[in-house]
Short mmCIF file of C-alpha atoms and ligand atoms in Angstrom, two decimals:
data_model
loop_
_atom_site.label_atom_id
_atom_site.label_comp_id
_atom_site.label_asym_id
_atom_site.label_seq_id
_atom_site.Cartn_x
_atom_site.Cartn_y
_atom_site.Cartn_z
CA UNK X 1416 11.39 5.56 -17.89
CA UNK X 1417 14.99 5.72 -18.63
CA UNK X 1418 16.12 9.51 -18.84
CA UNK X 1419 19.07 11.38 -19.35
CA UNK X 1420 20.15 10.83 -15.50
CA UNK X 1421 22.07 7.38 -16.91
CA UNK X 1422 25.35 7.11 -18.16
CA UNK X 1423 26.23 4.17 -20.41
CA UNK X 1424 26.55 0.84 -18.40
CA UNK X 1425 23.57 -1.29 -17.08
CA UNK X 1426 20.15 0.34 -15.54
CA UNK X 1427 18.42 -1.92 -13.50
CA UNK X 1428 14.54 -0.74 -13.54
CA UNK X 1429 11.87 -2.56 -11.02
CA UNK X 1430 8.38 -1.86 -10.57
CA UNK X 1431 6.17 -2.74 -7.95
CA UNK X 1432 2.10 -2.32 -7.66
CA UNK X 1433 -0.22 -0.28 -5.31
CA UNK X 1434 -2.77 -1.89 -2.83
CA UNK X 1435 -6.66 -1.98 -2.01
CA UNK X 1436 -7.25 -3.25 1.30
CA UNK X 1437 -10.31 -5.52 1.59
CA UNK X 1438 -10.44 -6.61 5.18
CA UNK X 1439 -9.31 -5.88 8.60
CA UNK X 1440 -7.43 -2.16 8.42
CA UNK X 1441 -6.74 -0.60 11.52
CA UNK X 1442 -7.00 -4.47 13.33
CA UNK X 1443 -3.53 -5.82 11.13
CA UNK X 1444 -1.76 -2.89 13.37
CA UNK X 1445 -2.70 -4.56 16.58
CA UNK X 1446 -1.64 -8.00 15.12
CA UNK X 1447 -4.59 -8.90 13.78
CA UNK X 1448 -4.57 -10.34 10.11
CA UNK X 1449 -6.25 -8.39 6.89
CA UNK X 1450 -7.00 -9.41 3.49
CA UNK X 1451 -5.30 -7.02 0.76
CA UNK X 1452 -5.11 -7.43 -3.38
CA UNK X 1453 -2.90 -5.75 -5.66
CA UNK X 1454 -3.62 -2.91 -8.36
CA UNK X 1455 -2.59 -1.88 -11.52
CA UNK X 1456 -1.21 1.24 -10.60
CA UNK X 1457 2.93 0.47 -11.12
CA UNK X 1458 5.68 2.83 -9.54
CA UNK X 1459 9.02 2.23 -11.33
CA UNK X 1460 12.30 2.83 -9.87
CA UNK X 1461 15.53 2.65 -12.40
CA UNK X 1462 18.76 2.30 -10.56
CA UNK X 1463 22.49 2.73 -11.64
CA UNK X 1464 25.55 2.19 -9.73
CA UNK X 1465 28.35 5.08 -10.24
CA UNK X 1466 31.32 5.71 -9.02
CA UNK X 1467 30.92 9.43 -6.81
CA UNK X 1468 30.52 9.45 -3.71
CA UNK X 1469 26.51 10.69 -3.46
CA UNK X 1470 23.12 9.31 -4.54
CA UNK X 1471 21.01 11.54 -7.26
CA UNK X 1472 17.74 10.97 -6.87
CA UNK X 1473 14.83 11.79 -9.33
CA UNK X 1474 11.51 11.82 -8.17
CA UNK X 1475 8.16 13.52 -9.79
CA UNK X 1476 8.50 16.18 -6.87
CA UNK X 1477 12.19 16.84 -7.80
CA UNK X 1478 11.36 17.24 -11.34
CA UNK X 1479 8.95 19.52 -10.66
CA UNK X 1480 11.63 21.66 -9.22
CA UNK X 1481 13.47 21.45 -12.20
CA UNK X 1482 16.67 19.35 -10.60
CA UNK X 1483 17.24 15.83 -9.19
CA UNK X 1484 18.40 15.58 -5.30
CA UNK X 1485 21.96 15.07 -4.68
CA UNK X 1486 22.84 13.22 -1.40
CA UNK X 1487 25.99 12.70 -0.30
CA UNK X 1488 26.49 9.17 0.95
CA UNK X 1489 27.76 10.16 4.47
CA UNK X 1490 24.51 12.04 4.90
CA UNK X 1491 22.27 9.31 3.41
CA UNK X 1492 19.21 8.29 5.62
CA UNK X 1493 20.42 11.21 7.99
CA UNK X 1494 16.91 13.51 7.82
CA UNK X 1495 14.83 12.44 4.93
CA UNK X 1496 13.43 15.02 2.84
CA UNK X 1497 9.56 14.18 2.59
CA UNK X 1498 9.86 14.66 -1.70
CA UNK X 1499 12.50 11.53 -1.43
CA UNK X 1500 11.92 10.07 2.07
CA UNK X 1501 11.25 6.27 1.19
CA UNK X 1502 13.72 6.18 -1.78
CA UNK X 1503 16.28 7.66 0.73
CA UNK X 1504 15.53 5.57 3.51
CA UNK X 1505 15.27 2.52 1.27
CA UNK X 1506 18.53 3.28 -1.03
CA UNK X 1507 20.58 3.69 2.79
CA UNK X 1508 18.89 0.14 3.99
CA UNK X 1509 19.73 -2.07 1.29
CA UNK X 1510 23.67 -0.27 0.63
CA UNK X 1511 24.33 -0.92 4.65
CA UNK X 1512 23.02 -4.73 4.10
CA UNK X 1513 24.96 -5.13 0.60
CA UNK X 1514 27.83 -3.51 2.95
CA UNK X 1515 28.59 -0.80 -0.35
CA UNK X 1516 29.76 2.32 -0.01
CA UNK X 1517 28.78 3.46 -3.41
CA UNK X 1518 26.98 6.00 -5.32
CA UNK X 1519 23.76 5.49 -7.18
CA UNK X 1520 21.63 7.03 -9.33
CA UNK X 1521 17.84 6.59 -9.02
CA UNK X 1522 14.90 8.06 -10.89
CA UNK X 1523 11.11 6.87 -10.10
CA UNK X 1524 8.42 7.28 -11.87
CA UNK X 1525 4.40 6.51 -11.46
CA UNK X 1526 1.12 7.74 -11.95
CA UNK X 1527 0.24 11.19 -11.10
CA UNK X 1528 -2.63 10.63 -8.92
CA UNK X 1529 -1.91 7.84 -6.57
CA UNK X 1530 -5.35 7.77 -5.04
CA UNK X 1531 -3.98 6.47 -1.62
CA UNK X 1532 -3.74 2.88 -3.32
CA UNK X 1533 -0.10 2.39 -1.85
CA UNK X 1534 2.31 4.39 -3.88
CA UNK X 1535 5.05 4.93 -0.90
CA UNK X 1536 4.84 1.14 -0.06
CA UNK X 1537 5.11 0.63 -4.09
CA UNK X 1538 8.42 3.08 -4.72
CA UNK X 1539 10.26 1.48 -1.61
CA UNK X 1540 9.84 -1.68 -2.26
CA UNK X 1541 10.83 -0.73 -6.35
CA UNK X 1542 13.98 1.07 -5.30
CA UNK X 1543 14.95 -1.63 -2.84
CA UNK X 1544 14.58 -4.28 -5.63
CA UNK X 1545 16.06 -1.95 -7.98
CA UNK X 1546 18.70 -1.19 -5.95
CA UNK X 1547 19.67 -4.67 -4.83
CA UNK X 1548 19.51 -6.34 -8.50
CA UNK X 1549 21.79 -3.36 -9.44
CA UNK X 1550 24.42 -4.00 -6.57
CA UNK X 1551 24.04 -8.08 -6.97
CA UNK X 1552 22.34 -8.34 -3.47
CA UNK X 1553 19.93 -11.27 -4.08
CA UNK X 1554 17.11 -10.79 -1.65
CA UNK X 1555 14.53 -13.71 -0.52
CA UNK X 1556 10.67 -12.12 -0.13
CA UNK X 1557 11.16 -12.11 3.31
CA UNK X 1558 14.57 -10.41 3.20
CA UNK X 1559 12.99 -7.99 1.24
CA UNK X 1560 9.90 -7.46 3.55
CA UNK X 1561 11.77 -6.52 6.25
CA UNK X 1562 14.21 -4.15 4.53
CA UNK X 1563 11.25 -2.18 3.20
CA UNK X 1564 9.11 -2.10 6.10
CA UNK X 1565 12.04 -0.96 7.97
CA UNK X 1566 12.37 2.27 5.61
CA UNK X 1567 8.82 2.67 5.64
CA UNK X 1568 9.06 2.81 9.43
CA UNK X 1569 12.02 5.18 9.38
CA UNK X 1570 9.79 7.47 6.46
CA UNK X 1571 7.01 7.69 8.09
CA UNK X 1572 6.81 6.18 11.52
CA UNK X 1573 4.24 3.47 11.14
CA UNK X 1574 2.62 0.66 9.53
CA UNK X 1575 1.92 -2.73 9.48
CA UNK X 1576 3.37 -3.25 6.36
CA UNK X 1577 0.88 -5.24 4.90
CA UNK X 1578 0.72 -2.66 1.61
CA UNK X 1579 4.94 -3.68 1.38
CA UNK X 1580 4.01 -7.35 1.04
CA UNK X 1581 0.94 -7.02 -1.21
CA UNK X 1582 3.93 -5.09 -3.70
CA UNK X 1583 6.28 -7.74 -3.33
CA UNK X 1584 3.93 -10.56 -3.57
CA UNK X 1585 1.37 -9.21 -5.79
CA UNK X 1586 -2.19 -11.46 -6.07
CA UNK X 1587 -4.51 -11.45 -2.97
CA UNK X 1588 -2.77 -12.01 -0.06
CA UNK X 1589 -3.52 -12.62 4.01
CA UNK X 1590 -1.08 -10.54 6.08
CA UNK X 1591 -0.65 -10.93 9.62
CA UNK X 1592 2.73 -10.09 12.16
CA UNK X 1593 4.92 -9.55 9.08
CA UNK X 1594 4.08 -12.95 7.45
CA UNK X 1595 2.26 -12.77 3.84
CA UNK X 1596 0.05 -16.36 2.27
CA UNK X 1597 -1.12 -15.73 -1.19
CA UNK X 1598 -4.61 -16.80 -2.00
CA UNK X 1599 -5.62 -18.62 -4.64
CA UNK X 1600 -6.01 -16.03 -7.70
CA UNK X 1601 -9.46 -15.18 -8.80
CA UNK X 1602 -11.21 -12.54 -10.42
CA UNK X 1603 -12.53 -9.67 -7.58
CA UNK X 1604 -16.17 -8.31 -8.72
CA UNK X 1605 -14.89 -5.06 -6.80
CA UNK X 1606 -15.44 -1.41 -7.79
CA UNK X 1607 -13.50 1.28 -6.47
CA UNK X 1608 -14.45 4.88 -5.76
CA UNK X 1609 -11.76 7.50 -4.85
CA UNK X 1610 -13.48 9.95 -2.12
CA UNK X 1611 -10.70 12.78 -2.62
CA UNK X 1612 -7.62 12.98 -0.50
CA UNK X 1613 -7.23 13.02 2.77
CA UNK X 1614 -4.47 15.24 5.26
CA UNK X 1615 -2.60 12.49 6.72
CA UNK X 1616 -2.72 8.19 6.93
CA UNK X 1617 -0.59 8.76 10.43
CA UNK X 1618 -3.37 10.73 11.76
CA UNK X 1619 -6.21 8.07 11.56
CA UNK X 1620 -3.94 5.43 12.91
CA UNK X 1621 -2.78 7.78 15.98
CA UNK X 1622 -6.93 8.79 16.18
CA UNK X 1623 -7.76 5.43 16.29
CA UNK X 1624 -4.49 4.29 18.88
CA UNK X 1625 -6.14 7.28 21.40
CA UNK X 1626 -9.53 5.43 20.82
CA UNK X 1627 -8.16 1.79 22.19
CA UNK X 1628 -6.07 3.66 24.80
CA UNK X 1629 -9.39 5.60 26.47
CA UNK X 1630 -11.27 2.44 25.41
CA UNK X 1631 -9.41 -0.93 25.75
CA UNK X 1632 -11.48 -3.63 26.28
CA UNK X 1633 -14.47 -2.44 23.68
CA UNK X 1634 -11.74 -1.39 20.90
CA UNK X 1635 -9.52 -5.36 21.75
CA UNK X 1636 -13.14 -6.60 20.85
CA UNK X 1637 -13.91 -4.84 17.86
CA UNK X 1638 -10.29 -5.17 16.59
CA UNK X 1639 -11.37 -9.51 17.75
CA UNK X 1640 -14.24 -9.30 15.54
CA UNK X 1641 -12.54 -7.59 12.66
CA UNK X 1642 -10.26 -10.58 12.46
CA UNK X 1643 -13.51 -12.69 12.91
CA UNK X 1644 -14.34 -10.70 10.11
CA UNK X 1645 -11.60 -11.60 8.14
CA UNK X 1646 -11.36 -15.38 8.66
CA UNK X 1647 -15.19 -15.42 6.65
CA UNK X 1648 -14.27 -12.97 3.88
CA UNK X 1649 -11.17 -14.67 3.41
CA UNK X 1650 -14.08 -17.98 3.12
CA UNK X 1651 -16.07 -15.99 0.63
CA UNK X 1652 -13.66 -15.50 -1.64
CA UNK X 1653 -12.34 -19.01 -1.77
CA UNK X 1654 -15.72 -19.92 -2.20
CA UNK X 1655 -16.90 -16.66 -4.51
CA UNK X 1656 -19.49 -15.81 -2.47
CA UNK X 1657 -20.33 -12.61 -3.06
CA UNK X 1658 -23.31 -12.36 -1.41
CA UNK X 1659 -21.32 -13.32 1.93
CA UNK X 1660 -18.32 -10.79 1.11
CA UNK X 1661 -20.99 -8.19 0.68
CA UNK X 1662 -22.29 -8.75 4.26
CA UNK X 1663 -18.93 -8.85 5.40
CA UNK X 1664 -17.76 -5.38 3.68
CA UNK X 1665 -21.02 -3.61 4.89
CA UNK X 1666 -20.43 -5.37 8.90
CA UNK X 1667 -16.72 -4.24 8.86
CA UNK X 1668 -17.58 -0.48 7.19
CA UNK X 1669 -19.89 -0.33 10.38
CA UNK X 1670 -16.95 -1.26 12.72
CA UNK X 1671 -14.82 1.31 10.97
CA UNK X 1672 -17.25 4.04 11.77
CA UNK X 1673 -17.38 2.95 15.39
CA UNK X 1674 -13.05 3.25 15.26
CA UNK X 1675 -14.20 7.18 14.24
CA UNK X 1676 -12.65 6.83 10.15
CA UNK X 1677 -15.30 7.14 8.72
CA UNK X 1678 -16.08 10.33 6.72
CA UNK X 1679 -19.10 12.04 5.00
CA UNK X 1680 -17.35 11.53 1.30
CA UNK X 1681 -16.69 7.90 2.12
CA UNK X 1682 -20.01 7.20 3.48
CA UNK X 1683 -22.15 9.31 0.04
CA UNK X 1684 -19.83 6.51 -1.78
CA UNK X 1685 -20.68 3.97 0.44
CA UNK X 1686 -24.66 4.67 0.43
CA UNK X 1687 -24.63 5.12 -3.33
CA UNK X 1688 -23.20 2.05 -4.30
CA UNK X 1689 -25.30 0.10 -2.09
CA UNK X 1690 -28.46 2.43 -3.61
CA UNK X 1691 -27.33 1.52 -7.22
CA UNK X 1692 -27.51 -2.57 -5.84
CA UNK X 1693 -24.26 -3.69 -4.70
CA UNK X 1694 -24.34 -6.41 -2.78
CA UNK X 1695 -21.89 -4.08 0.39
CA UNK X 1696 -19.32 -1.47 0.72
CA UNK X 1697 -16.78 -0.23 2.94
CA UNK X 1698 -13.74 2.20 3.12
CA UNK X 1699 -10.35 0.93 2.39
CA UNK X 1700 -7.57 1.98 4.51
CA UNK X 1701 -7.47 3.77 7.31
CA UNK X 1702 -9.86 6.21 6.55
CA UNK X 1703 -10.68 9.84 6.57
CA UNK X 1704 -10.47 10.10 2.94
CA UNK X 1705 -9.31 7.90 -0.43
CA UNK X 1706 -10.76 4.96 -1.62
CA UNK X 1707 -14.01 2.56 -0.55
CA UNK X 1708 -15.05 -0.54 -2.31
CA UNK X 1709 -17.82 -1.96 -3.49
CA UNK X 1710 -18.92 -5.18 -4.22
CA UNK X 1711 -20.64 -5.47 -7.38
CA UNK X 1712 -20.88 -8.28 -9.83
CA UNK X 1713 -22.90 -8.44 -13.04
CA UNK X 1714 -25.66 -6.98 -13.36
CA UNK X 1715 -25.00 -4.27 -10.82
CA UNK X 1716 -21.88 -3.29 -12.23
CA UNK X 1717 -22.44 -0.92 -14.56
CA UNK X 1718 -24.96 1.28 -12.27
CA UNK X 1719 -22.48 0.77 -9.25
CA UNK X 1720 -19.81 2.73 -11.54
CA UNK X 1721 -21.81 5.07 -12.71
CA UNK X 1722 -23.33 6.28 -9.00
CA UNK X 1723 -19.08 6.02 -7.59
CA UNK X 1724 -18.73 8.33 -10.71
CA UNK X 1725 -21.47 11.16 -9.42
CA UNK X 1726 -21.00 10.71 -5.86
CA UNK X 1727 -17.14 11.06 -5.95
CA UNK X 1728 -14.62 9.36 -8.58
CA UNK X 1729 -14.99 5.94 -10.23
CA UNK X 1730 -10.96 4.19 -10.28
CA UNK X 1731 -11.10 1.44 -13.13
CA UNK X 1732 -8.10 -0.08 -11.98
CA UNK X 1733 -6.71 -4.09 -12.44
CA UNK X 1734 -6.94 -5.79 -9.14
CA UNK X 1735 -4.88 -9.28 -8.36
CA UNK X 1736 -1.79 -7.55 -10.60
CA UNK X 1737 1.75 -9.18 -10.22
CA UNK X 1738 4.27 -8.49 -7.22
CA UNK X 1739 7.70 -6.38 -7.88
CA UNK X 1740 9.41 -7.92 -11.12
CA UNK X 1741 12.88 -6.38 -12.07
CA UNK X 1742 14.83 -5.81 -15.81
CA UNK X 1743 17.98 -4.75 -16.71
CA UNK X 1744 19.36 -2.67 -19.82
CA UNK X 1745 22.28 -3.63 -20.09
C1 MEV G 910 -3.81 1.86 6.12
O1 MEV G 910 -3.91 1.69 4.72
C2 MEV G 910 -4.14 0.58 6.83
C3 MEV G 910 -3.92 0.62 8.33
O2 MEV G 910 -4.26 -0.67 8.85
C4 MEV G 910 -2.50 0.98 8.70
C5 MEV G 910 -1.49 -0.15 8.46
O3 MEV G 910 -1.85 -1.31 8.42
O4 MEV G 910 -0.30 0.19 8.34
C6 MEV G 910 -4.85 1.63 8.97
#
């Protein structure tokens, strides 16, 4: 969206897509790889350069208060207010690498209900694009990794960025240590089901961290046979056996309730999709709340949407969705 905000000149608008994690959450923090695909759920972020000496930023939480954020650029990335914190963070990255001093203007925009699919990773890795294509910093994919999972770092103090490559690469990738391969593109019989939110994504990683510190050597080994885990389902797709994956979601949801992220909303999902014939479920993410998965191709689809629908919410969302693209008004 391109509101009032802009003065004449060019507006350079990216947009970048959520996530669903399919294999080996928690695991990719300890260096292990995971398996992640792309959704249709696109965060825009439409960037101008001016000439004053601040950045206004318009997010739906500042519109809600009726007024953009005005930053001053000598107090940008200083202490990020959580209604801006990854645009901030972001917008101060990518001016220090461009080496600009100059102000911006930057509105965002997305869907109202992100369902934890990956809207922070989405709107920094928008702005960043946005903000680079308007300052005529060109930016590789890996450049462009590591800016954005250094602002998603500074927002919120952790991740393995795996949900900043999937919106830069789009498609189903492997992510491991920073480094993304896209896999070959095929359609994912996957259903998701939105459990209802949960209080914090930080707090299941710490829970989890506190888990492997009081129990190394069994968590090293379950984190080992996550990636295990994720070396076959990354087999099954290539291969679409769904059968297989379903083993494989059902083997790794049972791991995740043994890392203690598993909740009673999750697991009615979980139960019921199997119960309606999926072939296997599991949680997505790191738990406690938002989205599972289930696999379920024809004919179990329509009765695996219909029992995520009763038991919680049913998300009919486009999975596999291009990376971060990036147009200009001129
Ligand atoms: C959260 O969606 C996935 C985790 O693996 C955290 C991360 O990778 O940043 C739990």
């Amino acid at each position: 969206m391109i509101d009032a905000l802009f003065a004449g000149g060019p507006v350079y608008t990216a947009s970048a897509p959520g996530k669903l994690m399919l294999f080996g959450e928690h695991g990719v923090v300890y260096g292990r790889p995971c398996l992640v695909t792309s959704v249709g759920l696109r965060v825009s972020a439409a960037v101008q350069v001016h000439a004053e000496p601040w950045l206004t930023i318009s997010t739906a939480a500042s519109r809600a208060t009726g007024a953009p954020f005005r930053v001053p650029l000598a107090q940008l990335g200083a202490a990020l207010r959580p209604e801006t914190a990854f645009v901030e963070a972001v917008a101060a990255r990518v001016l220090k690498l461009a080496e600009w001093q100059t102000g911006l203007t930057i509105s965002t925009d997305g869907p109202p209900l992100s369902y934890g699919l990956g809207s922070s990773s989405a709107v920094t890795v928008a702005t960043a694009a946005g903000v680079a294509a308007a300052l005529g910093l060109h930016l590789n994919a890996d450049e462009l990794f590591r800016v954005c999972h250094a602002a998603v770092i500074d927002a919120q103090g952790k991740g393995s960025g795996f949900d900043v490559a999937s919106a830069i690469h789009g498609g189903t990738i492997r992510f491991e240590n920073g480094r993304a391969t896209a896999l070959p593109s095929t359609i994912l019989p996957l259903m998701i089901g939105y459990s209802g939110a949960k209080v914090s994504t930080r707090r299941f990683v710490d829970g989890v961290g506190r888990l492997r510190e009081r129990n190394p050597i069994l968590v090293e080994r379950m984190f080992d046979l996550i990636a295990e885990l994720v070396e076959q389902a990354q087999q099954a797709l290539a291969q679409r056996d769904w059968v297989r994956l379903g083993d494989l979601a059902d083997i790794n949801q049972g791991l995740l309730d043994a890392l203690g992220v598993n909740t009673p909303p999750l697991a009615r999902l979980v139960f019921a999709a199997r119960e309606a014939g999926a072939l296997g479920a599991k949680l997505s993410g790191a738990g406690g709340g938002d989205c599972m998965f289930a696999v379920a191709p024809a004919p179990a689809e329509h009765a695996v949407k219909a029992a995520l629908a009763s038991n919680g919410q049913y998300v009919d969302l486009p999975l596999g969705v291009p990376g971060v693209s990036v147009t200009c008004r001129p």
